């Protein structure tokens, strides 16, 4: 494959991905069930340090993403960092941006390095769906707070006398948007209907994801995984949600969101997952000075058309695509929209369609439907996977994209740095 042009610009600091790791992604309620989110994040951080032998004191900043927060560890980045042995002088903060939380964490890291504020930043994401917070009802919370403030026994007894059974009904968690009270599955169902994506199309795409993920797992390609020792249990070393089925079995499942006529089911949706990820992002100069060989050069921006225009690339220039698979219908609807001139002109303000990625370059090692989707951890998984694919396949440019609740989209370009970029710059 011929070396393409470089995206680096004179006078602009190159930002590189040195390494990325993740804990195995496990279905919620399985082997990780008795842990907490910071345990998994700590495991990812320790795995990153062990794999790179990077000195903890050389990390200037840590930023982590998470979606469903545990109140006790609201700044999970800080708790995980301290647990992993980082100095209490190393700043760490947590960001939440739905399913692209770790994408935003990486964007923050890129900004800190590109601006010269930091030389080395660790970014990551963690989600723990095995134990999500369940709150008392608001009425019960108000009573408990009032009891705490009551100064006399009589006042306390009076408050307790007003207790009703309705106060005891808990607020169960739901992965839904506050502004619409809808889950993304409802949006995916409507999106699939609007673009004419059939149940058969969705099931076939989901099956493809599981088959490719199983193949990648069996061939040892999922090398971003680091072993995780669960206290009192065995060491976990692989994802447990990869389960190729048959079209016949998948067709038997009932609609999960819009009943009875919806097409989104448990089989063509990503499942609730526990897991954590972490990446080491550095300035190229610092990485090379410390003897590290970057895996990719990073360039973040919003939305695929913009990232291509900003980089002066076309879709044909991209060698590896990694898109987040929240729902098969959501992915297929987006690919259909990318192939539509009408959609480009009426919904994007563009003259012509962007074009859809060729499937022979698309999510070839499986995706979120099969590997799992710990909300905030997926972004780093996408990045590391596309970097590994570029190296394995001999490509130069990779593109990562992900959807998120609220209609937020962030995309990335990635440049393979093993040989091609250095050759294009005359440095190899």
Tab-separated table of C-alpha atoms in Angstrom:
chain	number	residue	atom	x	y	z
A	1	UNK	CA	0.000	0.000	0.000
A	2	UNK	CA	1.417	3.368	-1.024
A	3	UNK	CA	2.282	5.910	1.636
A	4	UNK	CA	-0.279	8.706	1.695
A	5	UNK	CA	0.332	12.310	2.638
A	6	UNK	CA	1.087	13.286	6.213
A	7	UNK	CA	-1.453	15.175	8.313
A	8	UNK	CA	1.167	16.785	10.543
A	9	UNK	CA	1.564	20.545	10.237
A	10	UNK	CA	4.712	22.632	10.666
A	11	UNK	CA	4.880	24.297	14.054
A	12	UNK	CA	2.042	22.201	15.473
A	13	UNK	CA	2.883	19.729	18.194
A	14	UNK	CA	2.245	16.117	17.142
A	15	UNK	CA	0.073	14.192	19.602
A	16	UNK	CA	0.457	10.408	19.653
A	17	UNK	CA	-1.163	7.323	21.082
A	18	UNK	CA	1.550	5.280	22.770
A	19	UNK	CA	-0.567	2.405	24.079
A	20	UNK	CA	-4.112	1.454	24.958
A	21	UNK	CA	-5.494	-1.341	27.139
A	22	UNK	CA	-8.774	-2.479	28.619
A	23	UNK	CA	-10.031	-4.955	31.122
A	24	UNK	CA	-12.069	-7.794	29.637
A	25	UNK	CA	-15.589	-6.552	28.919
A	26	UNK	CA	-18.075	-8.705	30.839
A	27	UNK	CA	-21.835	-8.859	30.833
A	28	UNK	CA	-23.276	-7.050	33.831
A	29	UNK	CA	-24.089	-9.301	36.753
A	30	UNK	CA	-21.377	-11.847	36.006
A	31	UNK	CA	-17.820	-12.158	37.328
A	32	UNK	CA	-17.332	-8.473	38.200
A	33	UNK	CA	-20.643	-8.261	40.076
A	34	UNK	CA	-19.184	-7.691	43.571
A	35	UNK	CA	-16.695	-4.990	42.548
A	36	UNK	CA	-17.027	-1.227	42.054
A	37	UNK	CA	-16.255	1.009	39.094
A	38	UNK	CA	-13.008	2.319	40.539
A	39	UNK	CA	-11.760	-1.282	40.901
A	40	UNK	CA	-12.020	-1.807	37.140
A	41	UNK	CA	-10.562	1.616	36.348
A	42	UNK	CA	-7.658	0.885	38.682
A	43	UNK	CA	-7.097	-2.414	36.867
A	44	UNK	CA	-6.972	-0.656	33.500
A	45	UNK	CA	-4.514	1.945	34.809
A	46	UNK	CA	-2.268	-0.701	36.333
A	47	UNK	CA	-2.450	-2.739	33.140
A	48	UNK	CA	-1.382	0.295	31.118
A	49	UNK	CA	1.569	0.949	33.418
A	50	UNK	CA	2.623	-2.695	33.387
A	51	UNK	CA	2.453	-2.953	29.604
A	52	UNK	CA	4.389	0.247	28.939
A	53	UNK	CA	6.687	0.306	32.002
A	54	UNK	CA	5.867	4.019	31.989
A	55	UNK	CA	6.943	5.776	35.201
A	56	UNK	CA	3.923	6.945	37.198
A	57	UNK	CA	5.628	10.200	38.111
A	58	UNK	CA	5.957	11.094	34.413
A	59	UNK	CA	2.168	11.215	33.956
A	60	UNK	CA	1.127	14.864	34.102
A	61	UNK	CA	-2.640	14.411	34.194
A	62	UNK	CA	-5.352	11.728	34.300
A	63	UNK	CA	-8.854	12.140	32.906
A	64	UNK	CA	-11.545	9.461	32.938
A	65	UNK	CA	-15.044	9.202	31.570
A	66	UNK	CA	-18.042	7.561	33.206
A	67	UNK	CA	-21.818	7.704	32.701
A	68	UNK	CA	-23.640	6.051	35.626
A	69	UNK	CA	-21.761	7.490	38.581
A	70	UNK	CA	-21.285	5.864	41.951
A	71	UNK	CA	-21.891	8.638	44.498
A	72	UNK	CA	-19.132	7.390	46.808
A	73	UNK	CA	-16.545	7.742	44.043
A	74	UNK	CA	-17.974	10.619	42.005
A	75	UNK	CA	-14.486	11.564	40.782
A	76	UNK	CA	-13.658	8.005	39.790
A	77	UNK	CA	-10.521	9.155	37.964
A	78	UNK	CA	-8.996	10.309	41.233
A	79	UNK	CA	-9.981	7.234	43.229
A	80	UNK	CA	-8.712	4.863	40.540
A	81	UNK	CA	-5.459	6.798	40.160
A	82	UNK	CA	-4.723	6.687	43.885
A	83	UNK	CA	-5.586	2.986	43.947
A	84	UNK	CA	-3.215	2.357	41.044
A	85	UNK	CA	-0.362	4.011	42.919
A	86	UNK	CA	-0.231	7.416	41.269
A	87	UNK	CA	0.913	10.323	43.378
A	88	UNK	CA	-1.725	12.457	45.056
A	89	UNK	CA	0.011	15.361	43.313
A	90	UNK	CA	-1.089	14.059	39.892
A	91	UNK	CA	-4.345	15.862	38.989
A	92	UNK	CA	-7.262	13.677	37.905
A	93	UNK	CA	-10.780	14.586	36.882
A	94	UNK	CA	-13.854	12.777	35.558
A	95	UNK	CA	-16.012	13.733	32.589
A	96	UNK	CA	-19.417	12.487	31.483
A	97	UNK	CA	-20.721	12.721	27.914
A	98	UNK	CA	-22.900	9.630	27.550
A	99	UNK	CA	-21.381	6.884	25.396
A	100	UNK	CA	-18.571	9.126	24.143
A	101	UNK	CA	-17.298	9.969	27.621
A	102	UNK	CA	-13.880	8.405	27.044
A	103	UNK	CA	-13.773	10.031	23.587
A	104	UNK	CA	-14.130	13.333	25.387
A	105	UNK	CA	-11.504	12.251	27.909
A	106	UNK	CA	-9.120	11.606	25.014
A	107	UNK	CA	-10.008	14.941	23.423
A	108	UNK	CA	-9.142	16.649	26.697
A	109	UNK	CA	-5.856	14.760	26.784
A	110	UNK	CA	-5.044	15.753	23.205
A	111	UNK	CA	-5.780	19.381	24.033
A	112	UNK	CA	-3.553	19.351	27.117
A	113	UNK	CA	-0.661	17.866	25.136
A	114	UNK	CA	-1.143	19.936	21.973
A	115	UNK	CA	-1.227	23.166	23.979
A	116	UNK	CA	2.031	22.294	25.711
A	117	UNK	CA	0.502	22.106	29.187
A	118	UNK	CA	1.350	18.413	29.484
A	119	UNK	CA	3.715	15.918	27.890
A	120	UNK	CA	1.936	12.737	28.996
A	121	UNK	CA	-1.728	12.256	29.846
A	122	UNK	CA	-3.639	9.077	30.650
A	123	UNK	CA	-7.246	9.039	29.455
A	124	UNK	CA	-9.797	6.316	29.935
A	125	UNK	CA	-13.336	5.316	30.720
A	126	UNK	CA	-15.170	2.949	33.025
A	127	UNK	CA	-18.702	1.688	33.433
A	128	UNK	CA	-20.106	-0.650	36.049
A	129	UNK	CA	-23.644	-1.743	35.291
A	130	UNK	CA	-23.733	-4.573	37.838
A	131	UNK	CA	-24.496	-2.159	40.684
A	132	UNK	CA	-26.130	1.059	39.549
A	133	UNK	CA	-27.405	3.519	42.183
A	134	UNK	CA	-31.016	3.015	43.291
A	135	UNK	CA	-32.408	5.988	45.200
A	136	UNK	CA	-35.176	6.435	47.724
A	137	UNK	CA	-38.147	8.375	46.392
A	138	UNK	CA	-37.903	12.161	46.597
A	139	UNK	CA	-40.523	12.251	49.346
A	140	UNK	CA	-38.493	9.774	51.375
A	141	UNK	CA	-35.286	11.702	50.818
A	142	UNK	CA	-36.913	14.928	51.986
A	143	UNK	CA	-38.224	13.212	55.123
A	144	UNK	CA	-34.828	11.707	55.933
A	145	UNK	CA	-33.127	15.079	55.520
A	146	UNK	CA	-35.786	16.691	57.719
A	147	UNK	CA	-35.256	13.976	60.353
A	148	UNK	CA	-31.572	14.764	60.333
A	149	UNK	CA	-32.348	18.408	61.055
A	150	UNK	CA	-35.047	17.783	63.666
A	151	UNK	CA	-33.905	18.938	67.105
A	152	UNK	CA	-36.483	17.308	69.387
A	153	UNK	CA	-37.961	13.846	69.850
A	154	UNK	CA	-41.430	15.267	69.240
A	155	UNK	CA	-40.380	16.723	65.888
A	156	UNK	CA	-38.882	13.412	64.852
A	157	UNK	CA	-41.998	11.457	65.867
A	158	UNK	CA	-44.183	13.916	63.971
A	159	UNK	CA	-42.163	13.407	60.811
A	160	UNK	CA	-42.231	9.642	61.196
A	161	UNK	CA	-45.980	9.801	61.654
A	162	UNK	CA	-46.322	11.292	58.198
A	163	UNK	CA	-44.561	8.332	56.606
A	164	UNK	CA	-46.633	6.599	53.922
A	165	UNK	CA	-46.078	3.418	51.932
A	166	UNK	CA	-45.637	5.515	48.781
A	167	UNK	CA	-42.541	7.026	50.356
A	168	UNK	CA	-40.870	3.606	50.306
A	169	UNK	CA	-41.143	3.041	46.556
A	170	UNK	CA	-37.574	3.420	45.183
A	171	UNK	CA	-36.549	5.283	42.068
A	172	UNK	CA	-35.247	2.556	39.801
A	173	UNK	CA	-32.448	3.554	37.402
A	174	UNK	CA	-33.116	3.773	33.685
A	175	UNK	CA	-30.716	4.419	30.841
A	176	UNK	CA	-32.863	7.208	29.458
A	177	UNK	CA	-32.463	10.838	28.512
A	178	UNK	CA	-33.775	13.374	31.013
A	179	UNK	CA	-35.026	15.743	28.322
A	180	UNK	CA	-37.114	13.121	26.492
A	181	UNK	CA	-37.541	10.347	29.087
A	182	UNK	CA	-36.756	7.943	26.249
A	183	UNK	CA	-34.120	5.274	26.017
A	184	UNK	CA	-31.806	5.157	23.025
A	185	UNK	CA	-33.491	1.926	22.013
A	186	UNK	CA	-36.661	3.881	21.239
A	187	UNK	CA	-34.652	6.271	19.064
A	188	UNK	CA	-32.955	3.349	17.349
A	189	UNK	CA	-36.320	1.781	16.572
A	190	UNK	CA	-37.646	4.992	15.034
A	191	UNK	CA	-34.394	5.559	13.161
A	192	UNK	CA	-34.516	2.069	11.688
A	193	UNK	CA	-38.124	2.597	10.608
A	194	UNK	CA	-37.365	5.987	9.057
A	195	UNK	CA	-34.554	4.580	6.926
A	196	UNK	CA	-36.272	1.313	6.090
A	197	UNK	CA	-33.864	-0.894	8.025
A	198	UNK	CA	-35.592	-4.237	8.456
A	199	UNK	CA	-35.410	-6.644	11.387
A	200	UNK	CA	-33.578	-9.056	9.076
A	201	UNK	CA	-30.976	-6.394	8.200
A	202	UNK	CA	-30.353	-5.691	11.871
A	203	UNK	CA	-30.084	-9.322	12.886
A	204	UNK	CA	-27.663	-10.038	10.028
A	205	UNK	CA	-25.472	-7.093	11.047
A	206	UNK	CA	-25.469	-8.201	14.694
A	207	UNK	CA	-24.576	-11.752	13.717
A	208	UNK	CA	-21.718	-10.389	11.580
A	209	UNK	CA	-20.388	-8.522	14.630
A	210	UNK	CA	-20.407	-11.648	16.811
A	211	UNK	CA	-18.864	-13.867	14.129
A	212	UNK	CA	-16.048	-11.392	13.440
A	213	UNK	CA	-15.430	-10.832	17.161
A	214	UNK	CA	-15.219	-14.579	17.794
A	215	UNK	CA	-12.774	-14.939	14.912
A	216	UNK	CA	-10.627	-12.084	16.249
A	217	UNK	CA	-10.752	-13.549	19.747
A	218	UNK	CA	-9.757	-17.027	18.543
A	219	UNK	CA	-6.900	-15.600	16.456
A	220	UNK	CA	-5.500	-13.641	19.400
A	221	UNK	CA	-6.096	-10.246	17.808
A	222	UNK	CA	-7.732	-8.627	20.851
A	223	UNK	CA	-4.380	-7.798	22.380
A	224	UNK	CA	-5.599	-4.638	24.090
A	225	UNK	CA	-7.063	-6.802	26.867
A	226	UNK	CA	-5.122	-7.044	30.131
A	227	UNK	CA	-5.830	-9.789	32.666
A	228	UNK	CA	-7.902	-8.808	35.683
A	229	UNK	CA	-7.830	-10.713	38.964
A	230	UNK	CA	-11.207	-10.717	40.676
A	231	UNK	CA	-10.720	-11.185	44.433
A	232	UNK	CA	-11.735	-14.692	45.454
A	233	UNK	CA	-12.242	-15.739	41.847
A	234	UNK	CA	-10.192	-16.693	38.815
A	235	UNK	CA	-8.249	-14.304	36.614
A	236	UNK	CA	-10.449	-12.928	33.828
A	237	UNK	CA	-8.664	-12.736	30.490
A	238	UNK	CA	-11.319	-12.437	27.770
A	239	UNK	CA	-14.687	-10.868	26.950
A	240	UNK	CA	-17.663	-13.048	27.834
A	241	UNK	CA	-20.417	-11.589	25.661
A	242	UNK	CA	-19.208	-12.817	22.269
A	243	UNK	CA	-21.815	-15.419	21.333
A	244	UNK	CA	-22.452	-16.136	17.649
A	245	UNK	CA	-26.001	-17.380	17.298
A	246	UNK	CA	-28.155	-18.267	14.294
A	247	UNK	CA	-30.607	-16.159	12.367
A	248	UNK	CA	-33.339	-18.576	13.396
A	249	UNK	CA	-32.614	-18.151	17.095
A	250	UNK	CA	-32.334	-14.360	16.777
A	251	UNK	CA	-35.644	-14.128	14.949
A	252	UNK	CA	-37.475	-15.623	17.937
A	253	UNK	CA	-36.734	-12.667	20.226
A	254	UNK	CA	-39.473	-10.128	20.838
A	255	UNK	CA	-39.071	-6.351	20.353
A	256	UNK	CA	-37.349	-4.794	23.344
A	257	UNK	CA	-38.555	-1.189	23.170
A	258	UNK	CA	-41.445	-0.454	20.825
A	259	UNK	CA	-43.910	-3.290	21.223
A	260	UNK	CA	-45.238	-5.245	19.414
A	261	UNK	CA	-44.019	-3.920	16.068
A	262	UNK	CA	-40.503	-2.664	16.835
A	263	UNK	CA	-37.445	-4.253	15.232
A	264	UNK	CA	-34.827	-3.585	17.925
A	265	UNK	CA	-34.313	-6.667	20.111
A	266	UNK	CA	-31.819	-7.912	22.666
A	267	UNK	CA	-30.055	-9.780	19.858
A	268	UNK	CA	-29.332	-6.711	17.716
A	269	UNK	CA	-28.563	-4.328	20.596
A	270	UNK	CA	-25.428	-3.886	22.664
A	271	UNK	CA	-25.803	-5.357	26.141
A	272	UNK	CA	-25.226	-3.939	29.620
A	273	UNK	CA	-21.514	-4.351	30.251
A	274	UNK	CA	-18.897	-3.854	32.966
A	275	UNK	CA	-15.414	-2.764	31.921
A	276	UNK	CA	-12.695	-0.122	31.887
A	277	UNK	CA	-10.134	1.174	29.412
A	278	UNK	CA	-7.080	3.436	29.445
A	279	UNK	CA	-4.750	4.997	26.882
A	280	UNK	CA	-1.432	6.807	27.152
A	281	UNK	CA	-1.347	9.998	25.067
A	282	UNK	CA	1.884	11.954	24.696
A	283	UNK	CA	3.646	14.547	22.626
A	284	UNK	CA	5.626	12.813	19.894
A	285	UNK	CA	8.818	14.529	21.017
A	286	UNK	CA	8.518	13.291	24.599
A	287	UNK	CA	7.495	9.774	23.573
A	288	UNK	CA	10.464	9.361	21.250
A	289	UNK	CA	12.841	10.859	23.815
A	290	UNK	CA	11.695	8.251	26.335
A	291	UNK	CA	12.142	5.424	23.823
A	292	UNK	CA	8.484	4.780	23.012
A	293	UNK	CA	7.262	3.980	19.512
A	294	UNK	CA	3.880	5.666	18.965
A	295	UNK	CA	1.044	3.554	17.608
A	296	UNK	CA	-0.967	6.395	16.095
A	297	UNK	CA	-1.119	10.136	15.549
A	298	UNK	CA	-4.345	11.709	16.764
A	299	UNK	CA	-6.600	14.368	15.273
A	300	UNK	CA	-10.022	14.792	16.936
A	301	UNK	CA	-12.998	16.714	15.591
A	302	UNK	CA	-16.782	16.537	15.371
A	303	UNK	CA	-18.549	14.412	12.748
A	304	UNK	CA	-17.179	12.456	9.815
A	305	UNK	CA	-17.602	15.075	7.044
A	306	UNK	CA	-15.783	17.673	9.128
A	307	UNK	CA	-12.934	15.386	10.098
A	308	UNK	CA	-12.363	14.458	6.458
A	309	UNK	CA	-12.473	18.071	5.272
A	310	UNK	CA	-10.230	19.249	8.072
A	311	UNK	CA	-7.690	16.573	7.198
A	312	UNK	CA	-7.973	17.006	3.432
A	313	UNK	CA	-9.002	13.364	3.048
A	314	UNK	CA	-11.777	11.476	1.335
A	315	UNK	CA	-13.546	8.354	2.486
A	316	UNK	CA	-11.427	6.358	0.042
A	317	UNK	CA	-8.277	7.400	1.942
A	318	UNK	CA	-9.417	5.655	5.127
A	319	UNK	CA	-7.970	2.170	5.586
A	320	UNK	CA	-9.794	1.089	8.757
A	321	UNK	CA	-13.176	2.128	10.138
A	322	UNK	CA	-14.280	1.495	13.711
A	323	UNK	CA	-17.819	2.661	14.504
A	324	UNK	CA	-19.577	2.176	17.825
A	325	UNK	CA	-22.416	-0.325	17.496
A	326	UNK	CA	-25.008	0.727	20.048
A	327	UNK	CA	-27.764	-0.887	17.999
A	328	UNK	CA	-27.586	-2.596	14.633
A	329	UNK	CA	-30.443	-0.396	13.418
A	330	UNK	CA	-28.622	2.766	14.478
A	331	UNK	CA	-25.449	1.809	12.589
A	332	UNK	CA	-27.275	0.732	9.436
A	333	UNK	CA	-29.461	3.844	9.439
A	334	UNK	CA	-26.387	6.054	9.676
A	335	UNK	CA	-24.661	4.176	6.868
A	336	UNK	CA	-27.789	4.602	4.752
A	337	UNK	CA	-27.870	8.331	5.526
A	338	UNK	CA	-24.222	8.669	4.530
A	339	UNK	CA	-25.130	7.258	1.104
A	340	UNK	CA	-28.036	9.660	0.588
A	341	UNK	CA	-27.718	12.891	-1.423
A	342	UNK	CA	-31.172	13.917	-0.152
A	343	UNK	CA	-30.072	13.523	3.480
A	344	UNK	CA	-26.853	15.433	2.822
A	345	UNK	CA	-28.685	18.321	1.170
A	346	UNK	CA	-31.700	18.536	3.480
A	347	UNK	CA	-30.271	17.525	6.850
A	348	UNK	CA	-26.553	18.334	6.684
A	349	UNK	CA	-26.434	21.402	4.457
A	350	UNK	CA	-24.063	19.662	2.065
A	351	UNK	CA	-24.191	19.477	-1.718
A	352	UNK	CA	-23.600	15.749	-1.969
A	353	UNK	CA	-23.477	12.605	0.119
A	354	UNK	CA	-20.463	11.692	2.213
A	355	UNK	CA	-20.562	8.028	1.217
A	356	UNK	CA	-20.661	4.964	3.446
A	357	UNK	CA	-17.582	3.001	4.505
A	358	UNK	CA	-16.992	-0.225	2.550
A	359	UNK	CA	-17.853	-3.201	4.737
A	360	UNK	CA	-14.542	-4.912	3.944
A	361	UNK	CA	-12.906	-2.162	6.035
A	362	UNK	CA	-15.610	-1.824	8.682
A	363	UNK	CA	-15.448	-3.223	12.248
A	364	UNK	CA	-13.554	-6.298	11.121
A	365	UNK	CA	-12.786	-7.521	14.651
A	366	UNK	CA	-16.325	-7.170	15.922
A	367	UNK	CA	-17.964	-4.227	17.628
A	368	UNK	CA	-19.978	-3.159	20.640
A	369	UNK	CA	-22.810	-5.554	19.761
A	370	UNK	CA	-20.495	-8.496	20.394
A	371	UNK	CA	-17.519	-7.245	22.410
A	372	UNK	CA	-19.744	-5.354	24.819
A	373	UNK	CA	-20.390	-1.706	25.566
A	374	UNK	CA	-19.391	-0.387	28.998
A	375	UNK	CA	-20.689	3.073	28.092
A	376	UNK	CA	-17.759	5.302	29.001
A	377	UNK	CA	-15.059	2.736	28.207
A	378	UNK	CA	-15.950	2.123	24.565
A	379	UNK	CA	-14.210	5.175	23.081
A	380	UNK	CA	-10.741	4.058	24.145
A	381	UNK	CA	-11.511	0.538	22.952
A	382	UNK	CA	-12.366	1.917	19.503
A	383	UNK	CA	-9.184	3.931	19.311
A	384	UNK	CA	-6.857	1.181	20.368
A	385	UNK	CA	-8.550	-1.328	18.083
A	386	UNK	CA	-8.233	0.875	15.007
A	387	UNK	CA	-4.557	1.484	15.790
A	388	UNK	CA	-3.958	-2.261	16.081
A	389	UNK	CA	-5.877	-2.910	12.886
A	390	UNK	CA	-3.815	-0.357	10.982
A	391	UNK	CA	-0.640	-2.069	12.101
A	392	UNK	CA	-1.960	-5.547	11.318
A	393	UNK	CA	-3.410	-4.575	7.932
A	394	UNK	CA	-0.642	-2.204	6.864
A	395	UNK	CA	-2.941	0.802	6.664
A	396	UNK	CA	-2.226	4.448	7.350
A	397	UNK	CA	-5.485	6.222	8.156
A	398	UNK	CA	-8.249	5.040	10.457
A	399	UNK	CA	-11.546	6.671	11.364
A	400	UNK	CA	-13.444	6.237	14.623
A	401	UNK	CA	-17.021	7.381	15.163
A	402	UNK	CA	-19.533	6.973	17.964
A	403	UNK	CA	-23.070	8.013	18.772
A	404	UNK	CA	-24.220	9.228	22.159
A	405	UNK	CA	-27.442	10.072	23.960
A	406	UNK	CA	-28.627	13.579	23.207
A	407	UNK	CA	-27.521	13.416	19.584
A	408	UNK	CA	-23.862	14.109	20.313
A	409	UNK	CA	-21.326	12.780	17.822
A	410	UNK	CA	-17.546	12.800	17.920
A	411	UNK	CA	-15.206	11.324	15.319
A	412	UNK	CA	-11.476	10.868	15.112
A	413	UNK	CA	-8.856	10.332	12.456
A	414	UNK	CA	-5.917	8.151	13.294
A	415	UNK	CA	-2.638	7.888	11.425
A	416	UNK	CA	-0.623	4.696	11.587
A	417	UNK	CA	2.747	5.719	12.945
A	418	UNK	CA	4.711	2.496	12.710
A	419	UNK	CA	6.355	3.232	9.375
A	420	UNK	CA	4.136	5.005	6.888
A	421	UNK	CA	3.976	8.430	8.487
A	422	UNK	CA	7.689	8.482	9.237
A	423	UNK	CA	8.438	7.509	5.628
A	424	UNK	CA	6.179	10.235	4.294
A	425	UNK	CA	8.127	12.775	6.347
A	426	UNK	CA	11.493	11.392	5.282
A	427	UNK	CA	12.323	10.330	8.821
A	428	UNK	CA	12.670	6.638	8.054
